């Protein structure tokens, strides 16, 4: 209590207004839904604490609560069915006879040990409890993602409670939550890769290397994105005009070679798809890209760092265009755009935090994030029984029924 009183003494008038708004929001939500009131109260607490570790823990818990309808109600189908079958099998199979060997129609790759070993240990420890697996995968994903966004927002000089707004907005507006428990290894690998690149920006090289190694040994597709990043970094060191265009063209041909050589994609999988990217998603990403280019131009950063950003974005766009003739690799590699999306959002919002009306704007941004997340869940082909809207609506109805 003394800590809160001490903090209250030094609050500015605008900060006191923010605190009062949050307090009455919690009371308002309580009358309709305890679930919403708990989330609002946790968000309020995340604004009070100064420790990044505490705020990361609180926000991770909030994200897990928001996406709990996916964690606990996700139907066992698609790729998740494959993961749960192997997870249950590992309860009785020796790991060395499983790792690197064929199991059913698939061969477990030696180059991807991280997830398989984690799945083996968890299967033996919990009796192959699928809910525990879903919860652990989600916790790793959202925990590492939240940590990375805190580091990234701090790199762009976002501080105080505004950091929480930027992190929440980046999570809600970038991630496709239905894929976390679908493309499990790729999602884990991608979040490790994102964290590694962010730590490189923050000059924490040892931790960055650890996360980059984790990403590649979780799923090999991360090596492609990492290779493009390394190429972009090396090209940025050679200062000449049009380097981003050279990167785009070179990556375009690499993408074409990837899908046309027959080395990476077998004849059986050629021309096959596993879904399509919604045209609205392309439009959304294009808007974010132009907003990013406008914002990063006016942000005070070293020219060398900006050059890396430009070349990396151009390189990956070229690669995606190169693989576009084949639906399967396009879909599987396009989902790495989520991390570009998150990066763009952090850059754009870090430019907007200086606006006078950012407080009011932040409410709209978070609501927009909620609508976007709800749309991605409801439009998913994976058959989720609940969306965020229906889940919250049920908690409200259940609470009102008691009265």
XYZ file of C-alpha atoms in Angstrom:
403
model
C 0.000 0.000 0.000
C 2.840 2.396 0.841
C 4.264 1.715 -2.622
C 0.980 2.763 -4.284
C 0.675 5.889 -2.086
C 4.257 6.860 -2.946
C 3.508 6.427 -6.651
C 0.290 8.484 -6.364
C 2.161 11.508 -4.958
C 4.237 11.907 -8.106
C 1.520 11.344 -10.699
C 0.787 14.176 -13.107
C -2.775 15.410 -13.675
C -3.104 13.471 -16.943
C -1.787 10.320 -15.251
C -4.316 10.692 -12.408
C -7.097 10.939 -15.002
C -5.786 7.767 -16.674
C -5.769 5.924 -13.336
C -9.323 7.036 -12.518
C -10.560 5.970 -15.952
C -9.012 2.535 -15.462
C -10.464 2.230 -11.941
C -14.026 2.999 -13.039
C -13.565 0.746 -16.080
C -12.857 -2.154 -13.733
C -16.008 -1.352 -11.733
C -18.053 -1.073 -14.932
C -16.814 -4.406 -16.275
C -17.446 -6.088 -12.912
C -21.192 -5.476 -13.196
C -21.240 -7.282 -16.536
C -18.514 -9.920 -16.376
C -15.985 -10.993 -13.723
C -13.784 -12.257 -16.560
C -13.509 -8.798 -18.115
C -13.067 -7.125 -14.735
C -10.138 -9.408 -13.875
C -8.451 -8.640 -17.213
C -9.058 -4.908 -16.734
C -7.658 -5.072 -13.188
C -4.565 -6.934 -14.400
C -4.030 -4.361 -17.125
C -4.334 -1.627 -14.481
C -1.664 -3.375 -12.386
C 0.636 -3.667 -15.400
C 0.593 0.140 -15.653
C 1.571 0.575 -11.992
C 4.639 -1.672 -11.841
C 7.921 -0.352 -13.217
C 9.653 -3.741 -13.463
C 9.689 -5.087 -17.030
C 9.680 -8.670 -15.720
C 6.478 -8.125 -13.737
C 4.763 -6.359 -16.638
C 5.808 -9.076 -19.092
C 4.417 -11.733 -16.730
C 1.104 -9.878 -16.287
C 0.622 -9.203 -20.009
C 1.494 -12.815 -20.898
C -1.165 -13.975 -18.438
C -3.666 -11.567 -20.030
C -2.923 -12.921 -23.522
C -3.283 -16.518 -22.326
C -6.617 -15.590 -20.724
C -7.882 -13.872 -23.881
C -6.882 -16.828 -26.050
C -8.021 -19.446 -23.514
C -10.975 -20.365 -25.723
C -8.432 -21.508 -28.308
C -6.221 -23.340 -25.808
C -9.020 -25.253 -24.089
C -11.669 -25.555 -26.810
C -9.570 -26.121 -29.926
C -10.818 -29.158 -31.884
C -8.235 -31.879 -32.446
C -7.973 -31.665 -36.227
C -5.533 -30.776 -38.991
C -1.888 -30.413 -38.005
C -2.836 -30.293 -34.318
C -4.211 -33.835 -34.657
C -0.802 -34.948 -35.985
C 0.979 -33.302 -33.054
C -1.324 -34.861 -30.460
C -0.951 -38.337 -32.005
C 2.832 -38.145 -31.779
C 2.583 -36.612 -28.306
C 0.539 -39.574 -27.044
C 2.811 -42.061 -28.812
C 5.894 -40.617 -27.077
C 4.457 -41.756 -23.749
C 5.420 -45.332 -24.620
C 8.065 -44.976 -27.366
C 11.756 -44.594 -26.562
C 12.941 -41.191 -27.779
C 16.019 -42.501 -29.619
C 13.888 -44.970 -31.588
C 11.549 -42.093 -32.533
C 13.948 -39.214 -33.195
C 15.380 -39.327 -36.715
C 13.223 -42.279 -37.765
C 10.035 -42.745 -39.764
C 6.811 -42.693 -37.791
C 3.809 -43.318 -40.003
C 4.146 -41.451 -43.314
C 6.549 -38.874 -41.817
C 10.227 -38.983 -40.897
C 11.239 -37.086 -37.767
C 14.117 -34.849 -38.883
C 17.421 -34.891 -37.021
C 17.762 -31.160 -37.693
C 14.630 -30.268 -35.653
C 15.163 -31.701 -32.139
C 13.872 -28.840 -29.946
C 10.119 -29.398 -30.126
C 10.307 -33.193 -30.289
C 12.435 -33.454 -27.164
C 10.170 -30.986 -25.337
C 7.124 -33.008 -26.406
C 8.766 -36.250 -25.235
C 9.617 -34.888 -21.767
C 6.159 -33.368 -21.310
C 4.410 -36.529 -22.504
C 6.233 -38.664 -19.945
C 5.752 -36.103 -17.150
C 1.998 -35.507 -17.638
C 0.751 -38.808 -19.022
C 0.366 -37.226 -22.472
C -2.139 -34.596 -21.286
C -3.020 -32.623 -24.432
C -4.288 -29.564 -22.520
C -0.916 -29.227 -20.782
C 0.831 -29.388 -24.172
C -1.465 -26.683 -25.575
C -0.912 -24.497 -22.514
C 2.887 -24.902 -22.588
C 3.174 -24.155 -26.318
C 0.949 -21.080 -25.921
C 2.886 -19.882 -22.853
C 6.229 -20.198 -24.663
C 4.847 -18.399 -27.704
C 3.165 -15.468 -25.962
C 5.840 -15.205 -23.261
C 8.723 -14.916 -25.747
C 6.657 -12.667 -28.017
C 5.761 -10.272 -25.172
C 9.387 -10.164 -24.007
C 10.543 -9.391 -27.565
C 8.011 -6.596 -27.996
C 9.066 -4.986 -24.714
C 12.681 -5.018 -25.889
C 11.738 -3.684 -29.323
C 9.525 -0.874 -28.007
C 12.280 0.162 -25.592
C 14.719 0.228 -28.536
C 12.408 2.795 -30.163
C 12.344 4.834 -26.918
C 8.792 3.932 -25.864
C 8.562 4.085 -22.063
C 6.132 3.919 -19.138
C 2.513 2.821 -19.623
C 2.699 3.557 -23.358
C 4.957 0.523 -23.677
C 2.090 -1.689 -22.482
C -0.256 -0.198 -25.083
C 2.255 -0.779 -27.880
C 2.868 -4.396 -26.811
C -0.842 -5.248 -26.524
C -1.626 -3.623 -29.870
C 1.264 -5.440 -31.585
C 0.078 -8.829 -30.292
C -3.602 -8.303 -31.117
C -2.982 -6.782 -34.557
C -0.211 -9.063 -35.832
C -0.618 -12.663 -34.694
C -2.982 -15.197 -36.257
C -3.952 -16.909 -32.968
C -5.544 -19.917 -34.648
C -2.141 -20.968 -36.052
C -0.309 -21.142 -32.701
C -1.789 -24.602 -32.109
C -1.779 -25.555 -35.771
C 1.676 -24.848 -37.210
C 3.182 -25.516 -33.791
C 6.876 -25.970 -34.642
C 6.873 -23.152 -37.189
C 5.196 -20.750 -34.759
C 7.699 -21.608 -32.018
C 10.616 -21.296 -34.448
C 9.339 -17.977 -35.764
C 8.923 -16.401 -32.324
C 12.449 -17.548 -31.355
C 13.735 -16.008 -34.604
C 11.903 -12.732 -33.953
C 13.313 -12.597 -30.424
C 16.833 -13.271 -31.711
C 16.664 -10.445 -34.260
C 15.253 -8.037 -31.645
C 18.071 -8.942 -29.243
C 20.586 -8.269 -32.028
C 19.128 -4.773 -32.349
C 19.417 -4.384 -28.567
C 23.093 -5.486 -28.819
C 22.531 -8.551 -26.619
C 24.496 -10.798 -28.961
C 24.926 -13.916 -26.802
C 21.228 -14.264 -26.017
C 20.408 -13.417 -29.642
C 22.593 -16.240 -30.954
C 20.958 -18.694 -28.518
C 17.462 -17.784 -29.730
C 18.508 -17.896 -33.392
C 19.980 -21.382 -32.918
C 16.793 -22.464 -31.113
C 14.693 -21.208 -34.022
C 16.625 -23.107 -36.700
C 16.622 -26.344 -34.667
C 12.885 -26.036 -34.026
C 11.897 -25.749 -37.706
C 14.154 -25.560 -40.752
C 12.053 -22.870 -42.459
C 13.491 -20.388 -39.940
C 16.895 -20.909 -41.589
C 15.516 -19.391 -44.816
C 14.351 -16.211 -43.083
C 17.567 -16.034 -41.065
C 19.583 -16.440 -44.270
C 17.668 -13.570 -45.881
C 18.341 -11.418 -42.810
C 22.085 -12.202 -42.887
C 22.173 -11.435 -46.623
C 20.351 -8.137 -45.962
C 22.795 -7.217 -43.205
C 25.845 -7.924 -45.383
C 24.372 -6.022 -48.321
C 23.599 -3.031 -46.085
C 27.306 -2.777 -45.254
C 28.022 -2.004 -48.912
C 26.629 1.504 -49.153
C 25.347 2.121 -52.673
C 22.059 3.350 -54.063
C 19.534 0.773 -55.114
C 20.812 -1.921 -52.730
C 17.217 -2.691 -51.711
C 16.318 -3.236 -55.390
C 19.252 -5.617 -55.839
C 18.128 -7.481 -52.711
C 14.572 -7.726 -54.057
C 15.661 -9.119 -57.449
C 18.190 -11.557 -55.975
C 15.660 -12.891 -53.441
C 13.064 -13.178 -56.200
C 15.330 -15.548 -58.142
C 16.151 -17.485 -54.965
C 12.414 -17.956 -54.391
C 11.906 -19.134 -57.977
C 14.790 -21.591 -57.618
C 13.291 -22.814 -54.333
C 9.987 -23.813 -55.957
C 11.164 -24.780 -59.450
C 14.343 -26.760 -58.807
C 12.498 -29.797 -57.432
C 15.105 -30.132 -54.674
C 13.057 -28.508 -51.925
C 9.549 -29.470 -53.102
C 8.772 -33.003 -54.237
C 6.721 -33.755 -57.341
C 3.904 -35.071 -55.132
C 3.533 -31.691 -53.395
C 4.004 -29.526 -56.500
C 0.918 -27.445 -57.192
C -0.788 -28.514 -53.967
C -2.142 -26.032 -51.462
C -2.993 -26.088 -47.774
C -5.255 -23.033 -47.847
C -4.970 -19.519 -49.223
C -4.123 -16.067 -47.920
C -7.200 -13.833 -47.754
C -6.917 -10.816 -50.124
C -7.917 -8.601 -47.174
C -4.774 -9.791 -45.376
C -2.649 -8.687 -48.349
C -4.363 -5.279 -48.245
C -3.874 -5.002 -44.478
C -0.174 -5.841 -44.760
C 0.267 -3.350 -47.615
C -1.262 -0.575 -45.460
C 1.048 -1.503 -42.575
C 4.062 -1.523 -44.913
C 3.388 1.998 -46.218
C 2.686 3.232 -42.674
C 5.995 1.704 -41.575
C 7.950 3.332 -44.418
C 6.430 6.714 -43.580
C 7.101 6.324 -39.837
C 10.624 4.898 -39.976
C 11.677 7.735 -42.287
C 10.917 10.290 -39.549
C 12.280 8.291 -36.596
C 15.733 9.194 -35.307
C 17.764 6.086 -36.121
C 21.208 5.448 -37.503
C 21.129 5.384 -41.327
C 22.811 1.947 -41.267
C 19.990 0.495 -39.132
C 17.313 1.988 -41.391
C 19.128 0.556 -44.407
C 18.992 -2.946 -42.898
C 15.232 -2.568 -42.375
C 14.644 -1.452 -45.964
C 16.772 -4.225 -47.482
C 15.344 -6.963 -45.224
C 11.746 -6.033 -46.086
C 12.561 -5.800 -49.810
C 14.412 -9.137 -49.721
C 11.580 -11.030 -48.070
C 8.991 -9.477 -50.388
C 11.084 -10.634 -53.342
C 11.365 -14.147 -51.910
C 7.597 -14.396 -51.347
C 6.962 -13.226 -54.900
C 9.392 -15.889 -56.119
C 7.646 -18.749 -54.282
C 4.144 -17.486 -55.166
C 3.696 -19.942 -58.112
C 3.522 -22.776 -55.549
C 0.599 -22.396 -53.074
C 2.035 -24.574 -50.280
C 5.418 -22.834 -49.755
C 3.767 -19.421 -50.226
C 1.310 -20.123 -47.405
C 3.938 -21.677 -45.138
C 6.418 -18.838 -45.647
C 3.871 -16.024 -45.701
C 3.014 -16.610 -42.073
C 6.488 -15.250 -41.177
C 5.022 -11.917 -42.315
C 3.373 -11.869 -38.863
C 6.726 -10.775 -37.438
C 7.177 -8.057 -40.029
C 3.622 -7.034 -39.133
C 4.481 -6.832 -35.417
C 7.655 -4.894 -36.203
C 5.763 -2.425 -38.416
C 3.141 -1.843 -35.705
C 5.769 -1.134 -33.037
C 7.529 1.361 -35.331
C 4.282 3.133 -36.282
C 3.014 3.342 -32.685
C 6.398 4.478 -31.374
C 6.012 7.410 -33.751
C 2.462 8.067 -32.530
C 3.136 8.053 -28.756
C 4.218 11.685 -28.975
C 0.758 12.710 -30.185
C -1.286 14.788 -27.733
C -4.341 12.554 -28.110
C -2.509 9.222 -27.947
C -4.376 8.348 -24.698
C -7.744 8.420 -26.438
C -6.293 6.891 -29.598
C -4.857 3.950 -27.640
C -8.388 2.880 -26.604
C -9.430 2.780 -30.261
C -6.263 0.852 -31.204
C -6.871 -1.853 -28.575
C -10.544 -2.174 -29.584
C -9.433 -2.475 -33.211
C -7.017 -5.207 -32.140
C -9.856 -7.066 -30.428
C -12.018 -6.890 -33.561
C -9.103 -8.027 -35.752
C -8.325 -10.996 -33.500
C -11.999 -11.964 -33.348
C -12.183 -11.798 -37.154
C -9.126 -14.035 -37.616
C -10.593 -16.660 -35.263
C -14.122 -16.545 -36.716
C -12.860 -16.716 -40.328
C -10.519 -19.638 -39.620
C -11.135 -22.926 -41.446
C -10.022 -24.879 -38.373
C -13.514 -24.919 -36.848
C -13.195 -23.072 -33.548
C -16.444 -23.371 -31.538
C -15.915 -20.004 -29.824
C -14.692 -16.566 -30.812
C -13.599 -13.842 -28.399
C -16.992 -12.158 -28.795
C -19.023 -15.313 -28.102
C -16.733 -16.299 -25.218
C -17.106 -12.910 -23.500
C -20.837 -12.876 -24.265
C -21.275 -16.220 -22.507
C -19.448 -15.006 -19.399
C -21.692 -11.916 -19.294
C -24.857 -13.998 -19.658
C -23.699 -16.463 -16.985
C -22.941 -13.629 -14.551
C -26.253 -11.850 -15.166
C -28.139 -15.145 -14.768
C -26.927 -15.329 -11.140
C -28.835 -12.132 -10.419
